[in-house]
N, CA, C and O atoms as a GROMACS GRO file, in nm:
protein
  524
    1UNK      N    1   8.511   2.944  14.151
    1UNK     CA    2   8.386   2.881  14.202
    1UNK      C    3   8.276   2.969  14.097
    1UNK      O    4   8.271   3.091  14.086
    2UNK      N    5   8.194   2.871  14.030
    2UNK     CA    6   8.093   2.922  13.941
    2UNK      C    7   7.953   2.921  14.007
    2UNK      O    8   7.908   2.822  14.065
    3UNK      N    9   7.892   3.034  13.995
    3UNK     CA   10   7.755   3.061  14.034
    3UNK      C   11   7.656   3.066  13.962
    3UNK      O   12   7.650   3.164  13.888
    4UNK      N   13   7.552   2.975  13.956
    4UNK     CA   14   7.446   2.980  13.860
    4UNK      C   15   7.317   3.071  13.891
    4UNK      O   16   7.275   3.086  14.006
    5UNK      N   17   7.265   3.124  13.790
    5UNK     CA   18   7.118   3.202  13.807
    5UNK      C   19   7.024   3.161  13.723
    5UNK      O   20   7.056   3.128  13.608
    6UNK      N   21   6.873   3.154  13.772
    6UNK     CA   22   6.787   3.132  13.666
    6UNK      C   23   6.699   3.254  13.662
    6UNK      O   24   6.585   3.247  13.616
    7UNK      N   25   6.755   3.374  13.713
    7UNK     CA   26   6.680   3.488  13.703
    7UNK      C   27   6.674   3.539  13.538
    7UNK      O   28   6.773   3.569  13.472
    8UNK      N   29   6.550   3.539  13.497
    8UNK     CA   30   6.555   3.578  13.353
    8UNK      C   31   6.593   3.731  13.304
    8UNK      O   32   6.619   3.764  13.188
    9UNK      N   33   6.589   3.813  13.415
    9UNK     CA   34   6.612   3.932  13.381
    9UNK      C   35   6.759   3.953  13.393
    9UNK      O   36   6.816   3.974  13.500
   10UNK      N   37   6.829   3.944  13.254
   10UNK     CA   38   6.966   3.958  13.232
   10UNK      C   39   7.002   4.075  13.142
   10UNK      O   40   6.914   4.121  13.070
   11UNK      N   41   7.110   4.122  13.139
   11UNK     CA   42   7.179   4.230  13.033
   11UNK      C   43   7.207   4.183  12.907
   11UNK      O   44   7.297   4.101  12.888
   12UNK      N   45   7.134   4.230  12.812
   12UNK     CA   46   7.171   4.196  12.680
   12UNK      C   47   7.308   4.209  12.641
   12UNK      O   48   7.356   4.138  12.552
   13UNK      N   49   7.386   4.311  12.711
   13UNK     CA   50   7.541   4.316  12.680
   13UNK      C   51   7.588   4.217  12.738
   13UNK      O   52   7.669   4.159  12.666
   14UNK      N   53   7.570   4.160  12.862
   14UNK     CA   54   7.627   4.038  12.911
   14UNK      C   55   7.597   3.906  12.835
   14UNK      O   56   7.680   3.815  12.832
   15UNK      N   57   7.499   3.898  12.786
   15UNK     CA   58   7.464   3.793  12.695
   15UNK      C   59   7.524   3.781  12.561
   15UNK      O   60   7.570   3.681  12.506
   16UNK      N   61   7.514   3.903  12.517
   16UNK     CA   62   7.605   3.915  12.386
   16UNK      C   63   7.762   3.891  12.395
   16UNK      O   64   7.822   3.827  12.309
   17UNK      N   65   7.827   3.952  12.516
   17UNK     CA   66   7.969   3.912  12.553
   17UNK      C   67   8.008   3.774  12.554
   17UNK      O   68   8.108   3.729  12.497
   18UNK      N   69   7.912   3.698  12.631
   18UNK     CA   70   7.929   3.548  12.618
   18UNK      C   71   7.906   3.489  12.486
   18UNK      O   72   7.978   3.395  12.454
   19UNK      N   73   7.819   3.528  12.410
   19UNK     CA   74   7.821   3.472  12.274
   19UNK      C   75   7.947   3.498  12.185
   19UNK      O   76   8.003   3.415  12.113
   20UNK      N   77   7.980   3.633  12.205
   20UNK     CA   78   8.113   3.654  12.125
   20UNK      C   79   8.246   3.588  12.183
   20UNK      O   80   8.338   3.557  12.108
   21UNK      N   81   8.250   3.568  12.326
   21UNK     CA   82   8.363   3.509  12.371
   21UNK      C   83   8.368   3.344  12.350
   21UNK      O   84   8.466   3.270  12.359
   22UNK      N   85   8.241   3.312  12.321
   22UNK     CA   86   8.239   3.159  12.295
   22UNK      C   87   8.260   3.129  12.145
   22UNK      O   88   8.263   3.016  12.097
   23UNK      N   89   8.272   3.241  12.082
   23UNK     CA   90   8.287   3.219  11.921
   23UNK      C   91   8.163   3.150  11.871
   23UNK      O   92   8.173   3.084  11.768
   24UNK      N   93   8.045   3.157  11.933
   24UNK     CA   94   7.919   3.130  11.876
   24UNK      C   95   7.868   3.205  11.785
   24UNK      O   96   7.882   3.326  11.806
   25UNK      N   97   7.800   3.168  11.666
   25UNK     CA   98   7.744   3.247  11.569
   25UNK      C   99   7.621   3.303  11.615
   25UNK      O  100   7.518   3.239  11.594
   26UNK      N  101   7.615   3.430  11.684
   26UNK     CA  102   7.486   3.502  11.722
   26UNK      C  103   7.510   3.634  11.693
   26UNK      O  104   7.626   3.677  11.687
   27UNK      N  105   7.412   3.704  11.675
   27UNK     CA  106   7.412   3.852  11.638
   27UNK      C  107   7.441   3.940  11.764
   27UNK      O  108   7.359   4.016  11.816
   28UNK      N  109   7.575   3.919  11.809
   28UNK     CA  110   7.592   3.987  11.955
   28UNK      C  111   7.614   4.115  11.936
   28UNK      O  112   7.608   4.182  12.039
   29UNK      N  113   7.643   4.183  11.819
   29UNK     CA  114   7.664   4.315  11.805
   29UNK      C  115   7.515   4.399  11.803
   29UNK      O  116   7.516   4.522  11.808
   30UNK      N  117   7.393   4.325  11.795
   30UNK     CA  118   7.281   4.377  11.776
   30UNK      C  119   7.221   4.360  11.928
   30UNK      O  120   7.167   4.251  11.949
   31UNK      N  121   7.222   4.443  12.023
   31UNK     CA  122   7.190   4.424  12.137
   31UNK      C  123   7.022   4.436  12.162
   31UNK      O  124   6.964   4.402  12.264
   32UNK      N  125   6.962   4.492  12.043
   32UNK     CA  126   6.820   4.507  12.056
   32UNK      C  127   6.752   4.361  12.037
   32UNK      O  128   6.659   4.323  12.108
   33UNK      N  129   6.804   4.289  11.942
   33UNK     CA  130   6.792   4.151  11.904
   33UNK      C  131   6.809   4.059  12.012
   33UNK      O  132   6.724   3.974  12.036
   34UNK      N  133   6.935   4.073  12.092
   34UNK     CA  134   6.965   4.002  12.192
   34UNK      C  135   6.859   4.024  12.308
   34UNK      O  136   6.804   3.930  12.364
   35UNK      N  137   6.840   4.134  12.333
   35UNK     CA  138   6.742   4.168  12.450
   35UNK      C  139   6.584   4.103  12.420
   35UNK      O  140   6.503   4.078  12.509
   36UNK      N  141   6.562   4.083  12.269
   36UNK     CA  142   6.426   3.997  12.239
   36UNK      C  143   6.446   3.886  12.255
   36UNK      O  144   6.355   3.820  12.303
   37UNK      N  145   6.558   3.828  12.226
   37UNK     CA  146   6.603   3.695  12.258
   37UNK      C  147   6.581   3.649  12.413
   37UNK      O  148   6.533   3.542  12.451
   38UNK      N  149   6.627   3.756  12.491
   38UNK     CA  150   6.622   3.712  12.640
   38UNK      C  151   6.466   3.737  12.686
   38UNK      O  152   6.418   3.656  12.766
   39UNK      N  153   6.405   3.818  12.652
   39UNK     CA  154   6.254   3.856  12.694
   39UNK      C  155   6.170   3.743  12.635
   39UNK      O  156   6.070   3.708  12.699
   40UNK      N  157   6.191   3.699  12.549
   40UNK     CA  158   6.084   3.580  12.494
   40UNK      C  159   6.127   3.431  12.538
   40UNK      O  160   6.060   3.332  12.509
   41UNK      N  161   6.233   3.426  12.603
   41UNK     CA  162   6.295   3.280  12.644
   41UNK      C  163   6.204   3.244  12.759
   41UNK      O  164   6.172   3.325  12.845
   42UNK      N  165   6.166   3.120  12.755
   42UNK     CA  166   6.106   3.053  12.862
   42UNK      C  167   6.204   3.026  12.981
   42UNK      O  168   6.176   3.067  13.094
   43UNK      N  169   6.299   2.969  12.962
   43UNK     CA  170   6.416   2.949  13.057
   43UNK      C  171   6.540   3.012  12.998
   43UNK      O  172   6.576   3.005  12.880
   44UNK      N  173   6.599   3.073  13.098
   44UNK     CA  174   6.726   3.151  13.093
   44UNK      C  175   6.834   3.119  13.204
   44UNK      O  176   6.825   3.194  13.301
   45UNK      N  177   6.929   3.028  13.210
   45UNK     CA  178   7.019   3.005  13.303
   45UNK      C  179   7.158   3.058  13.280
   45UNK      O  180   7.221   3.040  13.176
   46UNK      N  181   7.200   3.122  13.382
   46UNK     CA  182   7.334   3.190  13.320
   46UNK      C  183   7.422   3.148  13.447
   46UNK      O  184   7.385   3.125  13.562
   47UNK      N  185   7.573   3.146  13.381
   47UNK     CA  186   7.693   3.120  13.475
   47UNK      C  187   7.780   3.226  13.506
   47UNK      O  188   7.833   3.294  13.418
   48UNK      N  189   7.797   3.244  13.628
   48UNK     CA  190   7.909   3.368  13.677
   48UNK      C  191   8.022   3.334  13.750
   48UNK      O  192   8.012   3.259  13.847
   49UNK      N  193   8.136   3.383  13.714
   49UNK     CA  194   8.251   3.370  13.778
   49UNK      C  195   8.297   3.534  13.829
   49UNK      O  196   8.314   3.632  13.756
   50UNK      N  197   8.307   3.528  13.944
   50UNK     CA  198   8.362   3.666  13.998
   50UNK      C  199   8.277   3.789  13.953
   50UNK      O  200   8.332   3.896  13.928
   51UNK      N  201   8.136   3.772  13.943
   51UNK     CA  202   8.071   3.874  13.883
   51UNK      C  203   8.069   3.910  13.728
   51UNK      O  204   8.013   4.008  13.680
   52UNK      N  205   8.133   3.821  13.665
   52UNK     CA  206   8.119   3.823  13.519
   52UNK      C  207   8.050   3.699  13.442
   52UNK      O  208   8.093   3.584  13.452
   53UNK      N  209   7.946   3.733  13.372
   53UNK     CA  210   7.866   3.617  13.306
   53UNK      C  211   7.972   3.534  13.219
   53UNK      O  212   8.057   3.594  13.153
   54UNK      N  213   7.964   3.400  13.220
   54UNK     CA  214   8.067   3.332  13.144
   54UNK      C  215   7.979   3.201  13.072
   54UNK      O  216   8.036   3.111  13.012
   55UNK      N  217   7.870   3.206  13.086
   55UNK     CA  218   7.803   3.090  13.024
   55UNK      C  219   7.641   3.137  13.038
   55UNK      O  220   7.601   3.211  13.128
   56UNK      N  221   7.560   3.084  12.939
   56UNK     CA  222   7.429   3.098  12.934
   56UNK      C  223   7.364   2.989  12.828
   56UNK      O  224   7.408   2.943  12.722
   57UNK      N  225   7.238   2.965  12.904
   57UNK     CA  226   7.149   2.838  12.824
   57UNK      C  227   7.020   2.924  12.819
   57UNK      O  228   6.975   2.982  12.918
   58UNK      N  229   6.960   2.928  12.687
   58UNK     CA  230   6.843   2.986  12.677
   58UNK      C  231   6.746   2.872  12.592
   58UNK      O  232   6.778   2.805  12.493
   59UNK      N  233   6.623   2.875  12.662
   59UNK     CA  234   6.536   2.779  12.606
   59UNK      C  235   6.389   2.847  12.578
   59UNK      O  236   6.351   2.953  12.628
   60UNK      N  237   6.322   2.773  12.497
   60UNK     CA  238   6.172   2.808  12.466
   60UNK      C  239   6.101   2.670  12.475
   60UNK      O  240   6.137   2.575  12.405
   61UNK      N  241   6.002   2.664  12.561
   61UNK     CA  242   5.938   2.540  12.612
   61UNK      C  243   5.780   2.541  12.625
   61UNK      O  244   5.726   2.652  12.619
   62UNK      N  245   5.720   2.456  12.639
   62UNK     CA  246   5.583   2.428  12.672
   62UNK      C  247   5.555   2.388  12.817
   62UNK      O  248   5.446   2.390  12.872
   63UNK      N  249   5.691   2.345  12.877
   63UNK     CA  250   5.698   2.284  13.006
   63UNK      C  251   5.600   2.168  13.012
   63UNK      O  252   5.543   2.140  13.118
   64UNK      N  253   5.581   2.100  12.901
   64UNK     CA  254   5.487   1.992  12.899
   64UNK      C  255   5.542   1.858  12.814
   64UNK      O  256   5.534   1.743  12.856
   65UNK      N  257   5.593   1.895  12.698
   65UNK     CA  258   5.628   1.793  12.602
   65UNK      C  259   5.768   1.820  12.555
   65UNK      O  260   5.856   1.734  12.563
   66UNK      N  261   5.788   1.939  12.506
   66UNK     CA  262   5.932   1.950  12.430
   66UNK      C  263   5.976   2.092  12.481
   66UNK      O  264   5.908   2.182  12.531
   67UNK      N  265   6.114   2.086  12.454
   67UNK     CA  266   6.197   2.196  12.500
   67UNK      C  267   6.299   2.235  12.394
   67UNK      O  268   6.379   2.147  12.362
   68UNK      N  269   6.306   2.344  12.338
   68UNK     CA  270   6.414   2.375  12.259
   68UNK      C  271   6.530   2.464  12.307
   68UNK      O  272   6.521   2.583  12.337
   69UNK      N  273   6.643   2.384  12.308
   69UNK     CA  274   6.744   2.452  12.381
   69UNK      C  275   6.812   2.538  12.264
   69UNK      O  276   6.891   2.493  12.180
   70UNK      N  277   6.767   2.668  12.273
   70UNK     CA  278   6.818   2.767  12.152
   70UNK      C  279   6.963   2.798  12.162
   70UNK      O  280   7.031   2.795  12.059
   71UNK      N  281   7.019   2.829  12.280
   71UNK     CA  282   7.157   2.884  12.287
   71UNK      C  283   7.229   2.816  12.403
   71UNK      O  284   7.176   2.825  12.514
   72UNK      N  285   7.325   2.762  12.392
   72UNK     CA  286   7.421   2.719  12.483
   72UNK      C  287   7.545   2.762  12.479
   72UNK      O  288   7.614   2.704  12.395
   73UNK      N  289   7.605   2.859  12.554
   73UNK     CA  290   7.719   2.914  12.499
   73UNK      C  291   7.799   2.951  12.636
   73UNK      O  292   7.753   3.014  12.731
   74UNK      N  293   7.929   2.898  12.624
   74UNK     CA  294   8.041   2.932  12.751
   74UNK      C  295   8.143   2.999  12.680
   74UNK      O  296   8.177   2.969  12.565
   75UNK      N  297   8.186   3.078  12.739
   75UNK     CA  298   8.313   3.177  12.740
   75UNK      C  299   8.438   3.092  12.717
   75UNK      O  300   8.486   3.024  12.809
   76UNK      N  301   8.499   3.095  12.580
   76UNK     CA  302   8.606   2.998  12.539
   76UNK      C  303   8.712   2.990  12.686
   76UNK      O  304   8.753   2.876  12.710
   77UNK      N  305   8.748   3.076  12.760
   77UNK     CA  306   8.841   3.091  12.886
   77UNK      C  307   8.758   2.984  12.983
   77UNK      O  308   8.823   2.926  13.071
   78UNK      N  309   8.650   2.963  12.972
   78UNK     CA  310   8.594   2.867  13.071
   78UNK      C  311   8.534   2.746  13.042
   78UNK      O  312   8.470   2.678  13.122
   79UNK      N  313   8.556   2.717  12.915
   79UNK     CA  314   8.510   2.589  12.867
   79UNK      C  315   8.575   2.472  12.902
   79UNK      O  316   8.687   2.499  12.944
   80UNK      N  317   8.548   2.327  12.903
   80UNK     CA  318   8.593   2.200  12.956
   80UNK      C  319   8.624   2.226  13.116
   80UNK      O  320   8.724   2.192  13.179
   81UNK      N  321   8.516   2.293  13.158
   81UNK     CA  322   8.525   2.301  13.312
   81UNK      C  323   8.386   2.237  13.362
   81UNK      O  324   8.374   2.239  13.485
   82UNK      N  325   8.278   2.180  13.288
   82UNK     CA  326   8.168   2.135  13.311
   82UNK      C  327   8.044   2.229  13.304
   82UNK      O  328   7.928   2.188  13.312
   83UNK      N  329   8.082   2.364  13.288
   83UNK     CA  330   7.980   2.483  13.281
   83UNK      C  331   7.875   2.423  13.197
   83UNK      O  332   7.769   2.395  13.253
   84UNK      N  333   7.888   2.399  13.070
   84UNK     CA  334   7.788   2.378  12.971
   84UNK      C  335   7.690   2.246  13.016
   84UNK      O  336   7.569   2.241  12.997
   85UNK      N  337   7.760   2.157  13.068
   85UNK     CA  338   7.696   2.043  13.134
   85UNK      C  339   7.610   2.058  13.253
   85UNK      O  340   7.513   1.985  13.276
   86UNK      N  341   7.646   2.151  13.323
   86UNK     CA  342   7.572   2.206  13.419
   86UNK      C  343   7.477   2.297  13.388
   86UNK      O  344   7.383   2.304  13.467
   87UNK      N  345   7.475   2.374  13.288
   87UNK     CA  346   7.367   2.487  13.244
   87UNK      C  347   7.242   2.352  13.188
   87UNK      O  348   7.124   2.352  13.221
   88UNK      N  349   7.302   2.259  13.109
   88UNK     CA  350   7.203   2.164  13.046
   88UNK      C  351   7.095   2.119  13.155
   88UNK      O  352   6.972   2.126  13.146
   89UNK      N  353   7.184   2.065  13.277
   89UNK     CA  354   7.120   1.998  13.369
   89UNK      C  355   7.031   2.093  13.428
   89UNK      O  356   6.919   2.047  13.452
   90UNK      N  357   7.050   2.215  13.459
   90UNK     CA  358   6.978   2.312  13.513
   90UNK      C  359   6.858   2.328  13.423
   90UNK      O  360   6.748   2.325  13.479
   91UNK      N  361   6.862   2.346  13.286
   91UNK     CA  362   6.742   2.349  13.215
   91UNK      C  363   6.669   2.227  13.222
   91UNK      O  364   6.546   2.234  13.229
   92UNK      N  365   6.732   2.107  13.220
   92UNK     CA  366   6.647   1.993  13.252
   92UNK      C  367   6.552   1.993  13.365
   92UNK      O  368   6.439   1.945  13.362
   93UNK      N  369   6.616   2.058  13.475
   93UNK     CA  370   6.550   2.047  13.607
   93UNK      C  371   6.439   2.141  13.595
   93UNK      O  372   6.331   2.105  13.642
   94UNK      N  373   6.450   2.267  13.531
   94UNK     CA  374   6.368   2.364  13.518
   94UNK      C  375   6.234   2.304  13.411
   94UNK      O  376   6.123   2.345  13.443
   95UNK      N  377   6.242   2.228  13.313
   95UNK     CA  378   6.151   2.180  13.257
   95UNK      C  379   6.075   2.084  13.291
   95UNK      O  380   5.956   2.082  13.260
   96UNK      N  381   6.137   1.980  13.366
   96UNK     CA  382   6.094   1.851  13.434
   96UNK      C  383   6.111   1.726  13.326
   96UNK      O  384   6.156   1.732  13.211
   97UNK      N  385   6.067   1.632  13.386
   97UNK     CA  386   6.092   1.494  13.324
   97UNK      C  387   6.011   1.463  13.226
   97UNK      O  388   6.040   1.369  13.152
   98UNK      N  389   5.893   1.541  13.206
   98UNK     CA  390   5.780   1.520  13.075
   98UNK      C  391   5.851   1.565  12.970
   98UNK      O  392   5.831   1.496  12.870
   99UNK      N  393   5.932   1.662  12.954
   99UNK     CA  394   5.997   1.724  12.836
   99UNK      C  395   6.108   1.673  12.776
   99UNK      O  396   6.196   1.632  12.851
  100UNK      N  397   6.131   1.665  12.635
  100UNK     CA  398   6.217   1.628  12.579
  100UNK      C  399   6.290   1.764  12.561
  100UNK      O  400   6.234   1.874  12.555
  101UNK      N  401   6.432   1.736  12.552
  101UNK     CA  402   6.509   1.863  12.522
  101UNK      C  403   6.582   1.831  12.382
  101UNK      O  404   6.640   1.726  12.357
  102UNK      N  405   6.566   1.945  12.292
  102UNK     CA  406   6.604   1.943  12.146
  102UNK      C  407   6.689   2.063  12.128
  102UNK      O  408   6.673   2.168  12.191
  103UNK      N  409   6.786   2.041  12.034
  103UNK     CA  410   6.873   2.154  11.994
  103UNK      C  411   6.926   2.102  11.852
  103UNK      O  412   6.923   1.988  11.804
  104UNK      N  413   6.975   2.220  11.802
  104UNK     CA  414   7.039   2.222  11.661
  104UNK      C  415   7.186   2.270  11.701
  104UNK      O  416   7.210   2.373  11.764
  105UNK      N  417   7.268   2.192  11.661
  105UNK     CA  418   7.420   2.194  11.729
  105UNK      C  419   7.507   2.291  11.592
  105UNK      O  420   7.495   2.278  11.470
  106UNK      N  421   7.572   2.362  11.650
  106UNK     CA  422   7.669   2.433  11.567
  106UNK      C  423   7.792   2.335  11.516
  106UNK      O  424   7.838   2.255  11.597
  107UNK      N  425   7.836   2.339  11.405
  107UNK     CA  426   7.936   2.232  11.342
  107UNK      C  427   8.034   2.208  11.435
  107UNK      O  428   8.080   2.094  11.440
  108UNK      N  429   8.077   2.293  11.510
  108UNK     CA  430   8.208   2.281  11.595
  108UNK      C  431   8.165   2.195  11.713
  108UNK      O  432   8.248   2.138  11.783
  109UNK      N  433   8.032   2.187  11.734
  109UNK     CA  434   7.998   2.136  11.891
  109UNK      C  435   7.920   1.992  11.875
  109UNK      O  436   7.880   1.924  11.969
  110UNK      N  437   7.910   1.964  11.753
  110UNK     CA  438   7.859   1.820  11.721
  110UNK      C  439   7.915   1.699  11.810
  110UNK      O  440   7.841   1.615  11.861
  111UNK      N  441   8.048   1.702  11.820
  111UNK     CA  442   8.080   1.577  11.897
  111UNK      C  443   8.081   1.612  12.063
  111UNK      O  444   8.126   1.538  12.150
  112UNK      N  445   8.023   1.732  12.080
  112UNK     CA  446   8.013   1.767  12.242
  112UNK      C  447   7.898   1.721  12.292
  112UNK      O  448   7.903   1.682  12.408
  113UNK      N  449   7.783   1.714  12.229
  113UNK     CA  450   7.634   1.716  12.277
  113UNK      C  451   7.627   1.535  12.323
  113UNK      O  452   7.572   1.499  12.427
  114UNK      N  453   7.679   1.459  12.246
  114UNK     CA  454   7.660   1.298  12.304
  114UNK      C  455   7.737   1.301  12.421
  114UNK      O  456   7.693   1.225  12.506
  115UNK      N  457   7.864   1.380  12.462
  115UNK     CA  458   7.928   1.352  12.567
  115UNK      C  459   7.834   1.386  12.688
  115UNK      O  460   7.850   1.335  12.799
  116UNK      N  461   7.755   1.457  12.666
  116UNK     CA  462   7.676   1.505  12.810
  116UNK      C  463   7.518   1.479  12.801
  116UNK      O  464   7.430   1.547  12.854
  117UNK      N  465   7.502   1.348  12.713
  117UNK     CA  466   7.361   1.284  12.730
  117UNK      C  467   7.271   1.300  12.602
  117UNK      O  468   7.174   1.225  12.593
  118UNK      N  469   7.295   1.390  12.503
  118UNK     CA  470   7.189   1.400  12.381
  118UNK      C  471   7.227   1.278  12.299
  118UNK      O  472   7.333   1.215  12.294
  119UNK      N  473   7.132   1.266  12.249
  119UNK     CA  474   7.146   1.133  12.135
  119UNK      C  475   7.120   1.227  11.963
  119UNK      O  476   7.046   1.323  11.938
  120UNK      N  477   7.200   1.160  11.884
  120UNK     CA  478   7.170   1.224  11.752
  120UNK      C  479   7.042   1.191  11.713
  120UNK      O  480   6.977   1.095  11.754
  121UNK      N  481   7.000   1.292  11.614
  121UNK     CA  482   6.867   1.267  11.547
  121UNK      C  483   6.891   1.289  11.400
  121UNK      O  484   6.980   1.365  11.362
  122UNK      N  485   6.825   1.233  11.332
  122UNK     CA  486   6.866   1.244  11.176
  122UNK      C  487   6.731   1.301  11.115
  122UNK      O  488   6.730   1.306  10.992
  123UNK      N  489   6.622   1.344  11.176
  123UNK     CA  490   6.487   1.351  11.146
  123UNK      C  491   6.461   1.514  11.143
  123UNK      O  492   6.343   1.545  11.124
  124UNK      N  493   6.539   1.606  11.155
  124UNK     CA  494   6.533   1.738  11.202
  124UNK      C  495   6.518   1.811  11.051
  124UNK      O  496   6.576   1.771  10.950
  125UNK      N  497   6.437   1.916  11.058
  125UNK     CA  498   6.418   1.985  10.944
  125UNK      C  499   6.420   2.130  10.971
  125UNK      O  500   6.398   2.172  11.085
  126UNK      N  501   6.448   2.220  10.863
  126UNK     CA  502   6.485   2.364  10.902
  126UNK      C  503   6.453   2.455  10.792
  126UNK      O  504   6.491   2.435  10.677
  127UNK      N  505   6.376   2.562  10.833
  127UNK     CA  506   6.346   2.677  10.739
  127UNK      C  507   6.436   2.808  10.806
  127UNK      O  508   6.394   2.881  10.895
  128UNK      N  509   6.545   2.816  10.753
  128UNK     CA  510   6.646   2.914  10.771
  128UNK      C  511   6.575   3.063  10.801
  128UNK      O  512   6.468   3.094  10.748
  129UNK      N  513   6.638   3.139  10.879
  129UNK     CA  514   6.585   3.258  10.909
  129UNK      C  515   6.656   3.357  10.788
  129UNK      O  516   6.775   3.345  10.759
  130UNK      N  517   6.575   3.448  10.730
  130UNK     CA  518   6.614   3.536  10.630
  130UNK      C  519   6.733   3.655  10.673
  130UNK      O  520   6.817   3.703  10.598
  131UNK      N  521   6.714   3.683  10.802
  131UNK     CA  522   6.788   3.801  10.854
  131UNK      C  523   6.857   3.725  10.967
  131UNK      O  524   6.933   3.784  11.043
   0.00000   0.00000   0.00000
């Protein structure tokens, strides 16, 4: 049984562990940076199994026009059970119907997002971080 939480006060250690176990490229060893990521998120939804965080969705939004889904990670042992889909649905509920939901996909997840309702866009631009 998976339980979901929208409590924005979460442990950087738990979030970092989900990033690590999902094989997602995030600075999971830098807990200070992970904490900043949590602190400055507008939406943070987590998934839990028997007291262990197994999924996280973190988003930045204006709650009016657009929302950037910065992180969607599910522990690889818990993938393919609908947790990512449910996390996205809960983000959509939190931001409302006026907001579009935008993300940049990791190369290994490009085929996943269309399966859960995202449309591919070819007009995105990026200035990469330096650190």
